[in-house]
mmCIF file of C-alpha atoms in Angstrom:
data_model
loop_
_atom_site.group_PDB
_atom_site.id
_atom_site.type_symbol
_atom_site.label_atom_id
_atom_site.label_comp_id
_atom_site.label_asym_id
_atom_site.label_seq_id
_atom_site.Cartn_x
_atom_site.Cartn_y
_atom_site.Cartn_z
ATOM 1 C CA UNK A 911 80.820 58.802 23.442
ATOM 2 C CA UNK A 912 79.052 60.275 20.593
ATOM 3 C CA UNK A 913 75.485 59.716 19.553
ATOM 4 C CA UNK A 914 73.576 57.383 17.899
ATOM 5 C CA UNK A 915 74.310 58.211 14.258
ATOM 6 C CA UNK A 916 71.445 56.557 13.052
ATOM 7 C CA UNK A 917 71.100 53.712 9.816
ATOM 8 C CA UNK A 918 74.067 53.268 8.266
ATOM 9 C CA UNK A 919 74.792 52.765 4.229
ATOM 10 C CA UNK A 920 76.464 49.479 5.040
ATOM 11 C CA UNK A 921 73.601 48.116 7.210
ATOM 12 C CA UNK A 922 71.754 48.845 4.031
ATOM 13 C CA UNK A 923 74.441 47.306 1.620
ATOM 14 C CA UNK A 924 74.165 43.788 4.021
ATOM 15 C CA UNK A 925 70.473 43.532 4.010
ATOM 16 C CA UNK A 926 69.992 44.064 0.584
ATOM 17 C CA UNK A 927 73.019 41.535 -0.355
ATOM 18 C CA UNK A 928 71.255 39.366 2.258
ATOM 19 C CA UNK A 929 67.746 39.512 0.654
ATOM 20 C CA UNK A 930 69.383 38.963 -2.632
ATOM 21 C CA UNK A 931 71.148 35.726 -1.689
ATOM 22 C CA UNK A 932 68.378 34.286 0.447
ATOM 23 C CA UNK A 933 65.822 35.548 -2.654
ATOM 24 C CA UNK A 934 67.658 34.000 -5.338
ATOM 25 C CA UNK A 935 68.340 30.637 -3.828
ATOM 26 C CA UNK A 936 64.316 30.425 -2.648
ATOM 27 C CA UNK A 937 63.540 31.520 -6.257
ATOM 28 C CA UNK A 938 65.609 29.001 -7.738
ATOM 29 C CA UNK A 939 64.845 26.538 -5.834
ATOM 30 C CA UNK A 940 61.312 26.831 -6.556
ATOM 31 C CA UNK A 941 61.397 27.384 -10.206
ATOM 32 C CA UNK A 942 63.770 24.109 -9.899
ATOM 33 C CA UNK A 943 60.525 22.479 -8.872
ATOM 34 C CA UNK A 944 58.051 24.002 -11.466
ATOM 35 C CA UNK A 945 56.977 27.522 -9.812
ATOM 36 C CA UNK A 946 57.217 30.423 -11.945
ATOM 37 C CA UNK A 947 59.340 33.529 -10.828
ATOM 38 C CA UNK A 948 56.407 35.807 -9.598
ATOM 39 C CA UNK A 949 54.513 38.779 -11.816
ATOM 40 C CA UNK A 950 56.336 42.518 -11.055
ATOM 41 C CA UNK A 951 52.859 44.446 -11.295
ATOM 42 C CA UNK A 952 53.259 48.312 -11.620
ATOM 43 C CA UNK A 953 51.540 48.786 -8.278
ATOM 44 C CA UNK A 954 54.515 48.155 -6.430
ATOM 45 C CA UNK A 955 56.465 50.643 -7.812
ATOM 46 C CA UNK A 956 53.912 53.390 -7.940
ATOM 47 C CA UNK A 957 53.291 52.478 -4.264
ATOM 48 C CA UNK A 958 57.005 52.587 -3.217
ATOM 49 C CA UNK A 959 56.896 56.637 -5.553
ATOM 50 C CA UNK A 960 54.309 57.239 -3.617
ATOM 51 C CA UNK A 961 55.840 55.980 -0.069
ATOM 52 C CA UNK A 962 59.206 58.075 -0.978
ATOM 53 C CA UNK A 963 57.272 61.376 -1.912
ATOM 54 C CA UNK A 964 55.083 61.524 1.444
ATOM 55 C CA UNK A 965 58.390 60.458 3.100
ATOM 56 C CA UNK A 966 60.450 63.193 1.236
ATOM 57 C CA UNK A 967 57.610 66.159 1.927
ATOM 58 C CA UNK A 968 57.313 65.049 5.807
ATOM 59 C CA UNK A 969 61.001 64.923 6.400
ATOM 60 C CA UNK A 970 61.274 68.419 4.119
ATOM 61 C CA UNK A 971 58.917 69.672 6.942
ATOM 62 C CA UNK A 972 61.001 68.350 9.615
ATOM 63 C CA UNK A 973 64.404 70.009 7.975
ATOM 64 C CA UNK A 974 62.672 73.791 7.502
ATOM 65 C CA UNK A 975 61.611 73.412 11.506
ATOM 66 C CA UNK A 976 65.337 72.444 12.236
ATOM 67 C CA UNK A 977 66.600 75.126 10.654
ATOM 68 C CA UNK A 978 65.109 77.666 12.619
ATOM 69 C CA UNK A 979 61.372 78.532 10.516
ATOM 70 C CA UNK A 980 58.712 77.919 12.774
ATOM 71 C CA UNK A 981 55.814 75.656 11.868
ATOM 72 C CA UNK A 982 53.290 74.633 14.448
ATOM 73 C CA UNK A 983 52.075 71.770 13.062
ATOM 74 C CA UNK A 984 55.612 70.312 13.146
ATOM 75 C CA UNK A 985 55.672 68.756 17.105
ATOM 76 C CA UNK A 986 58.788 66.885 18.585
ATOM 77 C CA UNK A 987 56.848 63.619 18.537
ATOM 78 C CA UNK A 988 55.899 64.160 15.021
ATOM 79 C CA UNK A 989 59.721 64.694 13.990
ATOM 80 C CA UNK A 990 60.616 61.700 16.033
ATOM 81 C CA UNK A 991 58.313 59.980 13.494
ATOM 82 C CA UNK A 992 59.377 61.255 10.917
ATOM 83 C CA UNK A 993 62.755 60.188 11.661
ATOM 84 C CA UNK A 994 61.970 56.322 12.662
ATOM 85 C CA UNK A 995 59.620 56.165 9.215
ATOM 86 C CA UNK A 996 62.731 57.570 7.209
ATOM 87 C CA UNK A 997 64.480 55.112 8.797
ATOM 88 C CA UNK A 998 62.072 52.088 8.142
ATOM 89 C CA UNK A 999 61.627 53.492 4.668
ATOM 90 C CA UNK A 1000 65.648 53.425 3.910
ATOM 91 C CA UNK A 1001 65.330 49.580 5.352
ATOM 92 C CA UNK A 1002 62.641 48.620 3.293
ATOM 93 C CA UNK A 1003 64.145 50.087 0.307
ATOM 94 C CA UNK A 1004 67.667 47.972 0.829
ATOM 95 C CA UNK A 1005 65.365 44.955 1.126
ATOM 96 C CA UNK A 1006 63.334 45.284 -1.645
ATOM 97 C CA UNK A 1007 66.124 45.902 -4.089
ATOM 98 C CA UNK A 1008 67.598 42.881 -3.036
ATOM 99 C CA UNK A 1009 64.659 41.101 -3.865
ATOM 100 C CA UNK A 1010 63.985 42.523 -7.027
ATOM 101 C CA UNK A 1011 67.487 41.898 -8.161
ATOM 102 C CA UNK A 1012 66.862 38.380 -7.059
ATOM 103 C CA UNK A 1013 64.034 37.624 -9.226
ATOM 104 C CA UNK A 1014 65.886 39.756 -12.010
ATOM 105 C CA UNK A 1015 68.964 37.726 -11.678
ATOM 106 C CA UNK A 1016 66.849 33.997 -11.424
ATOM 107 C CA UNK A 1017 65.038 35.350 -14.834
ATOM 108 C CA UNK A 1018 68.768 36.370 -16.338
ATOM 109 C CA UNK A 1019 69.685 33.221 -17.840
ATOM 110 C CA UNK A 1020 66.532 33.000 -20.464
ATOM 111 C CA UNK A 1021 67.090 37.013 -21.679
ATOM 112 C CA UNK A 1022 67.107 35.576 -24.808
ATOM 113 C CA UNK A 1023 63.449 35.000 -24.605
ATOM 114 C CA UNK A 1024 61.538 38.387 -25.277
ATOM 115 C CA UNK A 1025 58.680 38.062 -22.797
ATOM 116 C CA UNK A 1026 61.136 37.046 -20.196
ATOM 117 C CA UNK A 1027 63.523 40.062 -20.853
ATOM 118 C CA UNK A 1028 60.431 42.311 -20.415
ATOM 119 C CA UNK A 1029 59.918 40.903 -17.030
ATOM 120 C CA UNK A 1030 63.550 41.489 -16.589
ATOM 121 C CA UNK A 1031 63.640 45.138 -17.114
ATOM 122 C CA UNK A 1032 60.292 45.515 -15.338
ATOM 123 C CA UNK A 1033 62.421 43.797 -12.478
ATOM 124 C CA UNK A 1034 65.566 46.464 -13.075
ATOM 125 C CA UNK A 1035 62.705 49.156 -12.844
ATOM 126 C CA UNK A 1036 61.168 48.058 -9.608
ATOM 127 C CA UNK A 1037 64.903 47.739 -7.948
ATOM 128 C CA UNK A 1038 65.713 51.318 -9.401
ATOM 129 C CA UNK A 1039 62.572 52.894 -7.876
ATOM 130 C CA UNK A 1040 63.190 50.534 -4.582
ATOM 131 C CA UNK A 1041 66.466 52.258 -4.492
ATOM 132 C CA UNK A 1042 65.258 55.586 -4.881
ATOM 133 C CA UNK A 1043 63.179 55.006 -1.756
ATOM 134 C CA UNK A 1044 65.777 53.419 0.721
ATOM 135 C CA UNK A 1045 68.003 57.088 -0.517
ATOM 136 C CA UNK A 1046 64.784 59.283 0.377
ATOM 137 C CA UNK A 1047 65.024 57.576 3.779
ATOM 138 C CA UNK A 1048 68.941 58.204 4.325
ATOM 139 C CA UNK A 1049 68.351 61.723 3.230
ATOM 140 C CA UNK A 1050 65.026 62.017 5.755
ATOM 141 C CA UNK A 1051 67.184 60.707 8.444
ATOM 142 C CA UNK A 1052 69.497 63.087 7.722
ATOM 143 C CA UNK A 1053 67.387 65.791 7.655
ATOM 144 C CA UNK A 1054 65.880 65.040 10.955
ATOM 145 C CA UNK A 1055 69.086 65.141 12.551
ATOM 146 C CA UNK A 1056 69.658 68.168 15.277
ATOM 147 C CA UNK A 1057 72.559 69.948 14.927
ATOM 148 C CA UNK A 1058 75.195 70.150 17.233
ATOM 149 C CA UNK A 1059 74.443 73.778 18.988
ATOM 150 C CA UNK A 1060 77.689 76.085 19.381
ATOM 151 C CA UNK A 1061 76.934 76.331 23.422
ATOM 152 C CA UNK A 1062 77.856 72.937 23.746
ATOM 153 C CA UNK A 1063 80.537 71.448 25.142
ATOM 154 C CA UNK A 1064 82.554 68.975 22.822
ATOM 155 C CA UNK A 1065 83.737 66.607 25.821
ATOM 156 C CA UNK A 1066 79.929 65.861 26.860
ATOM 157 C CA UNK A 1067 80.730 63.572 29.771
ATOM 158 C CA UNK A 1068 83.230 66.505 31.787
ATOM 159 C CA UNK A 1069 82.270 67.802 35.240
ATOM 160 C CA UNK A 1070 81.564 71.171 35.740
ATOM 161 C CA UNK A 1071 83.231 73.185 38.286
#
């Protein structure tokens, strides 16, 4: 049996085509009823460049430790972490570009109004930048992942003699 191999790309793929669906037909159904398709503000992307660059620098950490450079700072718990907030951050990413998309897509059929094509692209830019984070988390994850040590046996589960 091999390991855990961690978040997958298509567990991302599903819950961002989830959020997208489920996004889209709440956003639809309340502009349907007279609510506007919310304000992107600029916050939320410089918060999710912000979340991907702390994530990127902690898992960098993590990866120089793995390979063998010694860092004290760098404990097993914090690398455990690391790992589960790479994780959460590739998650959150795949969610959040679903729901950008969403309100992109509910916006898409009045492009030919300038002020809504703004919001648009402001929408496209938010989904870009949420992508950007859930791919910092894939590569943290990967980072944090030990490599398989050459005194190891490849059939894990054999009795010894």
């Amino acid at each position: 049996m091999r390991p855990h191999s961690g978040i997958r790309v298509t567990t991302l793929v599903l819950a961002g085509l989830a959020m997208t669906v489920v996004a889209w037909l709440v956003l639809r159904w309340l502009s349907s009823n007279g609510s506007p398709v919310p304000e992107p503000g600029w916050v939320g992307a410089a918060a999710m460049l912000f979340l991907g660059g702390g994530l990127l620098l902690a898992g960098w950490q993590v990866r120089k430790v793995r390979d063998g450079r010694p860092d004290q700072a760098i404990t097993p718990l914090r690398a455990a972490r690391t790992l589960v907030l790479g994780q959460a951050g590739a998650l959150t990413g795949a969610v959040l570009v679903g729901w950008y998309t969403a309100n992109a897509l509910v916006l898409l059929p009045d492009a030919d109004v300038d002020s809504l094509r703004n919001r648009i692209w402001l929408f496209v830019l938010h989904a870009f930048v949420a992508l950007l984070l859930a791919v910092t988390g894939m590569v943290v994850q990967a980072w944090c992942r030990l490599r398989p040590r050459d005194d190891e046996d490849d059939d894990a589960g054999a009795v010894p003699r």
